[in-house]
XYZ file of N, CA and C in Angstrom:
699
model
N 0.853 -1.190 0.000
C 0.000 0.000 0.000
C 0.895 1.249 0.000
N 0.626 2.150 -0.888
C 1.438 3.358 -1.010
C 0.870 4.423 -0.098
N 1.690 4.931 0.766
C 1.219 5.969 1.684
C 1.128 7.294 0.957
N 0.073 8.090 1.242
C -0.069 9.386 0.574
C 1.014 10.345 1.019
N 1.569 11.064 0.083
C 2.604 12.046 0.399
C 2.235 13.374 -0.234
N 2.494 14.419 0.515
C 2.238 15.764 -0.003
C 3.492 16.292 -0.673
N 3.342 16.749 -1.901
C 4.495 17.338 -2.556
C 4.624 18.790 -2.124
N 5.854 19.226 -2.110
C 6.119 20.592 -1.636
C 5.604 21.616 -2.634
N 4.862 22.589 -2.128
C 4.351 23.665 -2.960
C 4.646 24.989 -2.275
N 4.926 25.992 -3.075
C 5.209 27.314 -2.531
C 4.122 28.269 -2.993
N 3.295 28.683 -2.053
C 2.237 29.638 -2.350
C 2.553 30.974 -1.698
N 1.890 32.005 -2.153
C 2.190 33.345 -1.662
C 1.090 33.934 -0.807
N -0.003 33.200 -0.575
C -1.097 33.767 0.202
C -0.698 34.036 1.646
N 0.281 33.280 2.176
C 0.700 33.517 3.550
C 1.487 34.812 3.691
N 1.816 35.450 2.566
C 2.559 36.711 2.619
C 1.642 37.925 2.587
N 0.344 37.711 2.400
C -0.557 38.818 2.132
C -0.514 39.865 3.230
N -0.616 39.427 4.509
C -0.688 40.382 5.604
C 0.526 41.272 5.706
N 1.715 40.659 5.866
C 2.913 41.474 6.054
C 3.371 42.138 4.772
N 3.138 41.499 3.608
C 3.592 42.082 2.349
C 2.821 43.360 2.043
N 1.517 43.328 2.254
C 0.703 44.515 2.004
C 1.142 45.664 2.897
N 1.314 45.382 4.195
C 1.695 46.433 5.130
C 3.093 46.956 4.843
N 4.020 46.054 4.519
C 5.397 46.469 4.271
C 5.510 47.312 3.010
N 4.856 46.883 1.935
C 4.913 47.635 0.680
C 4.246 48.990 0.834
N 3.068 49.005 1.469
C 2.366 50.264 1.668
C 3.202 51.219 2.507
N 3.829 50.700 3.580
C 4.625 51.549 4.441
C 5.847 52.114 3.747
N 6.603 51.258 3.049
C 7.809 51.724 2.368
C 7.470 52.710 1.252
N 6.439 52.404 0.491
C 6.031 53.300 -0.593
C 5.609 54.653 -0.040
N 4.815 54.629 1.011
C 4.362 55.879 1.610
C 5.525 56.644 2.216
N 6.480 55.906 2.814
C 7.637 56.573 3.391
C 8.446 57.317 2.354
N 8.695 56.669 1.216
C 9.468 57.319 0.156
C 8.700 58.493 -0.429
N 7.444 58.237 -0.808
C 6.660 59.266 -1.509
C 6.402 60.473 -0.614
N 5.896 60.232 0.603
C 5.531 61.360 1.463
C 6.751 62.154 1.912
N 7.827 61.473 2.263
C 9.023 62.184 2.728
C 9.696 62.928 1.587
N 9.839 62.281 0.435
C 10.440 62.961 -0.711
C 9.594 64.154 -1.133
N 8.280 63.989 -1.146
C 7.393 65.096 -1.522
C 7.493 66.227 -0.523
N 7.559 65.874 0.770
C 7.694 66.897 1.808
C 9.001 67.665 1.649
N 10.080 66.944 1.433
C 11.385 67.574 1.262
C 11.387 68.483 0.035
N 10.863 67.979 -1.059
C 10.843 68.763 -2.296
C 9.956 69.996 -2.149
N 8.791 69.824 -1.504
C 7.886 70.958 -1.332
C 8.488 72.049 -0.464
N 9.114 71.647 0.636
C 9.723 72.635 1.532
C 10.924 73.300 0.857
N 11.701 72.512 0.115
C 12.842 73.083 -0.597
C 12.380 74.064 -1.670
N 11.282 73.745 -2.344
C 10.757 74.633 -3.386
C 10.266 75.949 -2.820
N 9.909 75.934 -1.524
C 9.450 77.168 -0.887
C 10.610 78.069 -0.473
N 11.859 77.594 -0.673
C 13.019 78.413 -0.375
C 13.632 78.182 0.997
N 13.277 77.092 1.655
C 13.824 76.777 2.973
C 15.279 76.338 2.836
N 16.109 76.688 3.816
C 17.518 76.316 3.762
C 17.663 74.802 3.958
N 18.766 74.202 3.495
C 18.937 72.746 3.561
C 18.785 72.158 4.959
N 19.277 72.880 5.996
C 19.136 72.393 7.357
C 17.681 72.284 7.772
N 16.899 73.295 7.424
C 15.473 73.275 7.737
C 14.744 72.185 6.973
N 15.166 71.950 5.739
C 14.557 70.891 4.930
C 14.810 69.529 5.579
N 16.029 69.319 6.054
C 16.370 68.034 6.665
C 15.591 67.815 7.964
N 15.494 68.840 8.788
C 14.739 68.727 10.042
C 13.267 68.425 9.748
N 12.726 69.088 8.750
C 11.336 68.845 8.363
C 11.149 67.398 7.918
N 12.118 66.896 7.157
C 12.029 65.518 6.701
C 12.098 64.523 7.844
N 12.963 64.776 8.820
C 13.075 63.885 9.979
C 11.773 63.885 10.779
N 11.205 65.068 10.974
C 9.923 65.157 11.672
C 8.835 64.395 10.911
N 8.877 64.490 9.583
C 7.910 63.753 8.779
C 8.082 62.255 8.898
N 9.336 61.791 9.020
C 9.593 60.349 9.193
C 8.974 59.840 10.493
N 9.242 60.544 11.588
C 8.731 60.103 12.889
C 7.205 60.147 12.919
N 6.641 61.259 12.485
C 5.188 61.396 12.503
C 4.526 60.387 11.576
N 5.114 60.194 10.411
C 4.529 59.259 9.450
C 4.573 57.823 9.928
N 5.695 57.424 10.548
C 5.808 56.056 11.046
C 4.774 55.785 12.129
N 4.600 56.733 13.061
C 3.613 56.551 14.120
C 2.195 56.557 13.558
N 1.953 57.411 12.583
C 0.625 57.460 11.972
C 0.302 56.166 11.232
N 1.286 55.646 10.514
C 1.082 54.388 9.800
C 0.804 53.249 10.767
N 1.562 53.190 11.854
C 1.375 52.123 12.831
C -0.012 52.198 13.459
N -0.406 53.408 13.877
C -1.711 53.566 14.521
C -2.853 53.265 13.548
N -2.751 53.808 12.347
C -3.815 53.587 11.366
C -3.942 52.138 10.966
N -2.802 51.478 10.749
C -2.830 50.076 10.352
C -3.380 49.203 11.478
N -2.962 49.499 12.711
C -3.446 48.703 13.845
C -4.958 48.828 14.003
N -5.455 50.057 13.934
C -6.891 50.276 14.116
C -7.698 49.605 13.007
N -7.260 49.782 11.756
C -8.026 49.226 10.644
C -7.996 47.702 10.632
N -6.816 47.122 10.868
C -6.711 45.666 10.856
C -7.383 45.061 12.078
N -7.330 45.782 13.215
C -8.014 45.290 14.409
C -9.524 45.270 14.184
N -10.028 46.244 13.450
C -11.457 46.248 13.117
C -11.821 45.029 12.279
N -10.937 44.688 11.340
C -11.147 43.486 10.542
C -11.124 42.234 11.415
N -10.161 42.194 12.354
C -10.064 41.044 13.247
C -11.303 40.918 14.124
N -11.820 42.055 14.602
C -13.036 42.028 15.424
C -14.215 41.490 14.630
N -14.301 41.893 13.370
C -15.385 41.403 12.522
C -15.269 39.900 12.305
N -14.055 39.430 12.062
C -13.845 37.996 11.878
C -14.233 37.222 13.135
N -13.839 37.729 14.313
C -14.171 37.051 15.563
C -15.675 37.011 15.787
N -16.358 38.106 15.452
C -17.808 38.151 15.621
C -18.494 37.147 14.697
N -18.024 37.056 13.461
C -18.610 36.106 12.521
C -18.378 34.663 12.967
N -17.183 34.392 13.480
C -16.877 33.035 13.952
C -17.719 32.689 15.175
N -17.900 33.658 16.080
C -18.733 33.422 17.262
C -20.181 33.145 16.867
N -20.663 33.879 15.883
C -22.031 33.643 15.407
C -22.156 32.265 14.782
N -21.133 31.888 14.011
C -21.156 30.569 13.376
C -21.092 29.466 14.430
N -20.329 29.674 15.488
C -20.252 28.686 16.572
C -21.635 28.494 17.211
N -22.360 29.598 17.405
C -23.699 29.511 17.969
C -24.667 28.788 17.062
N -24.570 29.031 15.756
C -25.457 28.360 14.798
C -25.168 26.862 14.740
N -23.900 26.508 14.843
C -23.545 25.082 14.850
C -24.101 24.383 16.087
N -24.062 25.070 17.219
C -24.589 24.468 18.444
C -26.109 24.375 18.410
N -26.761 25.382 17.802
C -28.227 25.417 17.805
C -28.839 24.486 16.768
N -28.240 24.382 15.589
C -28.851 23.589 14.525
C -27.768 22.962 13.643
N -27.092 21.927 14.133
C -26.001 21.325 13.354
C -26.469 20.685 12.051
N -27.692 20.179 12.010
C -28.191 19.543 10.790
C -28.319 20.561 9.657
N -28.849 21.727 9.983
C -28.983 22.775 8.966
C -27.616 23.257 8.496
N -26.670 23.342 9.415
C -25.322 23.765 9.052
C -24.640 22.726 8.165
N -24.937 21.460 8.414
C -24.396 20.394 7.571
C -24.902 20.532 6.140
N -26.187 20.776 5.999
C -26.755 20.941 4.662
C -26.224 22.207 3.984
N -26.019 23.235 4.776
C -25.464 24.476 4.216
C -24.066 24.243 3.668
N -23.250 23.504 4.418
C -21.900 23.217 3.968
C -21.910 22.351 2.713
N -22.806 21.353 2.689
C -22.915 20.499 1.512
C -23.342 21.304 0.283
N -24.251 22.247 0.470
C -24.719 23.064 -0.657
C -23.604 23.946 -1.201
N -22.687 24.368 -0.315
C -21.543 25.158 -0.780
C -20.656 24.320 -1.700
N -20.449 23.066 -1.345
C -19.633 22.190 -2.174
C -20.317 21.883 -3.504
N -21.643 21.716 -3.456
C -22.391 21.472 -4.697
C -22.270 22.679 -5.621
N -22.366 23.879 -5.045
C -22.261 25.102 -5.847
C -20.897 25.241 -6.505
N -19.893 24.564 -5.938
C -18.549 24.622 -6.506
C -18.282 23.483 -7.478
N -19.300 22.699 -7.768
C -19.154 21.673 -8.793
C -19.041 20.251 -8.302
N -19.199 20.019 -6.999
C -19.094 18.669 -6.455
C -20.431 17.948 -6.604
N -20.379 16.662 -6.915
C -21.594 15.856 -7.016
C -22.350 15.903 -5.685
N -23.688 16.047 -5.703
C -24.454 16.181 -4.460
C -24.193 15.071 -3.442
N -24.127 13.826 -3.900
C -23.897 12.730 -2.963
C -22.501 12.823 -2.345
N -21.510 13.147 -3.178
C -20.152 13.310 -2.670
C -20.054 14.524 -1.758
N -20.754 15.601 -2.125
C -20.751 16.807 -1.311
C -21.304 16.525 0.077
N -22.365 15.693 0.139
C -22.942 15.338 1.428
C -21.935 14.572 2.294
N -21.217 13.640 1.678
C -20.212 12.877 2.417
C -19.065 13.779 2.866
N -18.645 14.664 1.967
C -17.572 15.598 2.321
C -17.967 16.468 3.505
N -19.175 17.011 3.445
C -19.637 17.881 4.513
C -19.722 17.131 5.838
N -20.187 15.891 5.787
C -20.281 15.082 7.003
C -18.913 14.849 7.610
N -17.955 14.504 6.776
C -16.606 14.239 7.273
C -15.932 15.514 7.780
N -16.131 16.624 7.072
C -15.537 17.889 7.492
C -16.130 18.353 8.821
N -17.435 18.171 8.970
C -18.095 18.561 10.223
C -17.604 17.696 11.378
N -17.387 16.418 11.108
C -16.910 15.523 12.160
C -15.477 15.862 12.563
N -14.693 16.314 11.613
C -13.286 16.627 11.898
C -13.134 17.975 12.586
N -13.718 19.025 11.992
C -13.606 20.377 12.549
C -14.731 21.217 11.963
N -15.874 21.171 12.612
C -17.064 21.839 12.065
C -16.865 23.349 11.967
N -16.370 23.964 13.041
C -16.196 25.415 13.020
C -15.143 25.834 12.009
N -14.041 25.083 11.933
C -13.000 25.401 10.957
C -13.494 25.287 9.531
N -14.305 24.251 9.261
C -14.831 24.062 7.911
C -15.742 25.208 7.512
N -16.619 25.626 8.419
C -17.541 26.729 8.099
C -16.806 28.063 8.034
N -15.833 28.256 8.910
C -15.065 29.502 8.858
C -14.352 29.643 7.519
N -13.786 28.544 7.059
C -13.010 28.572 5.820
C -13.905 28.604 4.586
N -14.881 27.688 4.520
C -15.652 27.514 3.288
C -16.873 28.416 3.194
N -17.414 28.832 4.326
C -18.581 29.713 4.301
C -18.194 31.173 4.464
N -17.307 31.438 5.425
C -16.940 32.823 5.729
C -15.695 33.297 4.996
N -14.886 32.363 4.491
C -13.659 32.739 3.793
C -12.546 33.172 4.721
N -12.589 32.719 5.976
C -11.573 33.078 6.966
C -10.663 31.880 7.186
N -9.365 32.073 6.970
C -8.397 31.006 7.204
C -7.184 31.576 7.911
N -6.348 30.708 8.420
C -5.161 31.139 9.164
C -4.216 31.956 8.289
N -4.132 31.597 7.004
C -3.161 32.254 6.122
C -3.490 33.715 5.874
N -4.789 34.055 5.844
C -5.182 35.423 5.494
C -5.906 36.126 6.632
N -5.881 35.581 7.825
C -6.568 36.207 8.947
C -5.844 37.492 9.350
N -6.603 38.414 9.937
C -6.059 39.715 10.312
C -5.135 39.597 11.521
N -3.971 40.264 11.439
C -3.004 40.287 12.551
C -2.623 41.748 12.804
N -3.344 42.434 13.692
C -3.154 43.880 13.873
C -1.740 44.291 14.280
N -1.159 43.606 15.270
C 0.172 43.993 15.759
C 1.217 43.792 14.672
N 1.146 42.668 13.981
C 2.091 42.408 12.892
C 1.991 43.481 11.824
N 0.766 43.840 11.457
C 0.569 44.854 10.421
C 1.080 46.222 10.874
N 0.837 46.575 12.134
C 1.274 47.878 12.645
C 2.794 47.976 12.671
N 3.457 46.943 13.185
C 4.917 46.961 13.253
C 5.537 46.971 11.861
N 4.971 46.176 10.952
C 5.496 46.132 9.591
C 5.334 47.481 8.897
N 4.207 48.138 9.119
C 3.961 49.441 8.489
C 4.911 50.500 9.023
N 5.068 50.544 10.356
C 5.944 51.558 10.954
C 7.392 51.359 10.531
N 7.861 50.120 10.595
C 9.253 49.849 10.240
C 9.522 50.117 8.765
N 8.609 49.691 7.920
C 8.820 49.881 6.483
C 8.695 51.346 6.092
N 7.799 52.093 6.762
C 7.703 53.529 6.482
C 9.008 54.213 6.842
N 9.538 53.902 8.028
C 10.791 54.524 8.452
C 11.935 54.173 7.508
N 11.977 52.907 7.073
C 13.028 52.497 6.140
C 12.901 53.226 4.810
N 11.651 53.335 4.326
C 11.436 54.051 3.068
C 11.760 55.526 3.188
N 11.337 56.147 4.278
C 11.573 57.575 4.465
C 13.055 57.881 4.638
N 13.808 56.939 5.184
C 15.239 57.171 5.401
C 16.009 57.346 4.098
N 15.482 56.782 3.021
C 16.202 56.866 1.737
C 16.259 58.295 1.199
N 15.132 58.988 1.004
C 15.254 60.383 0.550
C 15.898 61.297 1.575
N 15.776 60.961 2.872
C 16.432 61.777 3.883
C 17.949 61.676 3.779
N 18.440 60.469 3.499
C 19.881 60.294 3.328
C 20.384 61.107 2.144
N 19.612 61.112 1.065
C 19.990 61.918 -0.111
C 19.963 63.396 0.242
N 18.965 63.820 1.010
C 18.858 65.221 1.419
C 20.075 65.658 2.226
N 20.577 64.748 3.054
C 21.706 65.079 3.923
C 23.009 65.254 3.151
N 23.158 64.556 2.019
C 24.442 64.583 1.304
C 24.389 65.354 -0.014
N 23.196 65.652 -0.492
C 23.094 66.320 -1.794
C 23.537 67.777 -1.705
N 24.176 68.295 -2.738
C 24.558 69.717 -2.745
C 23.314 70.593 -2.765
N 23.343 71.672 -2.008
C 22.168 72.520 -1.835
C 21.549 73.002 -3.162
N 22.355 73.470 -4.138
C 21.735 73.965 -5.372
C 20.966 72.900 -6.150
N 21.371 71.635 -6.004
C 20.728 70.565 -6.770
C 19.945 69.607 -5.880
N 19.581 70.056 -4.673
C 18.914 69.170 -3.716
C 17.613 68.604 -4.275
N 16.772 69.441 -4.844
C 15.486 68.980 -5.363
C 15.667 67.946 -6.466
N 16.598 68.220 -7.367
C 16.824 67.295 -8.481
C 17.329 65.946 -7.971
N 18.237 65.984 -7.018
C 18.783 64.744 -6.454
C 17.696 63.930 -5.759
N 16.901 64.602 -4.930
C 15.855 63.897 -4.182
C 14.819 63.310 -5.139
N 14.398 64.073 -6.117
C 13.385 63.583 -7.070
C 13.911 62.385 -7.854
N 15.099 62.509 -8.404
C 15.643 61.442 -9.254
C 15.875 60.156 -8.471
N 16.526 60.289 -7.319
C 16.821 59.077 -6.543
C 15.557 58.449 -5.969
N 14.589 59.263 -5.584
C 13.345 58.721 -5.026
C 12.572 57.931 -6.078
N 12.602 58.397 -7.314
C 11.942 57.652 -8.387
C 12.631 56.309 -8.623
N 13.951 56.302 -8.497
C 14.682 55.030 -8.625
C 14.309 54.100 -7.474
N 14.272 54.650 -6.257
C 13.891 53.839 -5.090
C 12.490 53.248 -5.279
N 11.565 54.061 -5.767
C 10.190 53.600 -5.964
C 10.117 52.507 -7.022
N 10.867 52.672 -8.090
C 10.866 51.662 -9.147
C 11.395 50.324 -8.628
N 12.460 50.378 -7.857
C 13.021 49.146 -7.278
C 12.029 48.514 -6.318
N 11.407 49.331 -5.465
C 10.417 48.820 -4.514
C 9.246 48.172 -5.235
N 8.746 48.838 -6.263
C 7.617 48.286 -7.009
C 7.956 46.965 -7.662
N 9.147 46.870 -8.216
C 9.563 45.624 -8.861
C 9.729 44.505 -7.840
N 10.353 44.809 -6.699
C 10.550 43.793 -5.669
C 9.229 43.316 -5.083
N 8.322 44.249 -4.825
C 7.020 43.885 -4.264
C 6.218 43.032 -5.238
N 6.250 43.402 -6.507
C 5.537 42.622 -7.512
C 6.127 41.225 -7.624
N 7.454 41.141 -7.585
C 8.103 39.834 -7.659
C 7.767 38.966 -6.468
N 7.737 39.552 -5.261
C 7.405 38.785 -4.059
C 5.973 38.280 -4.101
N 5.091 39.049 -4.747
C 3.695 38.636 -4.850
C 3.378 37.830 -6.083
N 4.375 37.594 -6.929
C 4.165 36.795 -8.123
C 3.572 37.554 -9.293
N 3.631 38.889 -9.269
C 3.065 39.702 -10.346
C 4.178 40.191 -11.276
N 3.784 40.896 -12.334
C 4.746 41.412 -13.308
C 5.546 42.556 -12.679
N 6.859 42.440 -12.703
C 7.709 43.420 -12.035
C 7.709 44.778 -12.735
N 7.667 44.774 -14.069
C 7.683 46.039 -14.800
C 6.438 46.852 -14.504
N 5.296 46.185 -14.482
C 4.045 46.884 -14.182
C 4.058 47.436 -12.763
N 4.581 46.656 -11.817
C 4.664 47.122 -10.441
C 5.568 48.330 -10.300
N 6.700 48.311 -11.002
C 7.632 49.431 -10.940
C 7.029 50.692 -11.548
N 6.371 50.538 -12.687
C 5.777 51.688 -13.362
C 4.672 52.312 -12.529
N 3.868 51.478 -11.890
C 2.728 51.955 -11.120
C 3.166 52.881 -9.984
N 4.101 52.431 -9.156
C 4.506 53.250 -8.013
C 5.343 54.451 -8.441
N 6.107 54.307 -9.522
C 6.915 55.427 -9.997
C 6.042 56.558 -10.512
N 5.001 56.217 -11.242
C 4.094 57.237 -11.783
C 3.451 58.056 -10.672
N 2.887 57.362 -9.682
C 2.201 58.082 -8.609
C 3.182 58.841 -7.727
N 4.374 58.343 -7.561
C 5.380 59.072 -6.812
C 5.790 60.351 -7.508
N 5.989 60.267 -8.817
C 6.358 61.458 -9.582
C 5.247 62.501 -9.537
N 4.001 62.030 -9.621
C 2.866 62.953 -9.568
C 2.803 63.663 -8.219
N 2.995 62.894 -7.144
C 2.948 63.485 -5.797
C 4.046 64.520 -5.606
N 5.261 64.187 -6.025
C 6.365 65.135 -5.872
C 6.168 66.370 -6.727
N 5.650 66.195 -7.929
C 5.418 67.335 -8.802
C 4.387 68.299 -8.239
N 3.280 67.773 -7.735
C 2.236 68.626 -7.169
C 2.736 69.339 -5.917
N 3.446 68.589 -5.046
C 3.946 69.198 -3.810
C 4.978 70.273 -4.096
N 5.834 70.038 -5.080
C 6.818 71.059 -5.455
C 6.118 72.320 -5.957
N 5.056 72.139 -6.719
C 4.308 73.294 -7.216
C 3.672 74.092 -6.090
N 3.096 73.383 -5.128
C 2.485 74.064 -3.982
C 3.550 74.790 -3.164
N 4.694 74.119 -2.945
C 5.767 74.762 -2.184
C 6.291 76.011 -2.868
N 6.467 75.935 -4.182
C 6.953 77.095 -4.921
C 5.940 78.243 -4.869
N 4.656 77.920 -4.906
C 3.624 78.945 -4.873
C 3.635 79.689 -3.522
N 3.699 78.918 -2.437
C 3.723 79.549 -1.120
C 5.041 80.270 -0.875
N 6.144 79.747 -1.443
C 7.415 80.444 -1.322
C 7.395 81.784 -2.013
N 6.737 81.841 -3.157
C 6.637 83.112 -3.905
C 5.768 84.111 -3.155
N 4.694 83.601 -2.493
C 3.810 84.496 -1.737
C 4.540 85.079 -0.528
N 5.328 84.171 0.146
C 6.064 84.630 1.313
C 7.133 85.647 0.944
């Protein structure tokens, strides 16, 4: 008798939580900090003031990202817990109806009704709540909400992303500061977009182009606003 063996497979769904938070944080760190630096520089601020403004933006942005990500993901986690608790109550109150509901889900996905009934019976006997959470609610361990993980990943990645244009600001010659920050930040964004797309299994060129375009737009608009207020002052 040949024993069943699972072949090794590499899927990317387990990366969804941290990958989304990390990419969003790093992208926001680069775009917001570079735009802030460029906008303040366009208003005629001296290089020292531009650097201090950028550092303040890094700290404030990292804390804002962490707080926002924690609150939003925690709300998702609360919703998932409430749905699971409701499903647990329904299983306790009417297991027969829940069995038929699970079987109907399998039938809707193309399984023969008789086989679907057997599958549902076996799944309910093994882990009724897990089966309904996964197949009815779409909640699984791989994609479940993790607020603390998301908050830490967002804050750390924002700070890492923001540090890149700040480093350029610190070493770039004052007359060409804006040009240096804009050019290098676009390169950073392109690399980030390509790496994120590759980690998620998507097309790297499309990922690079997407974040570069929006980064350039943000920096261009902020530079225009900074120059306008600098002229007024």
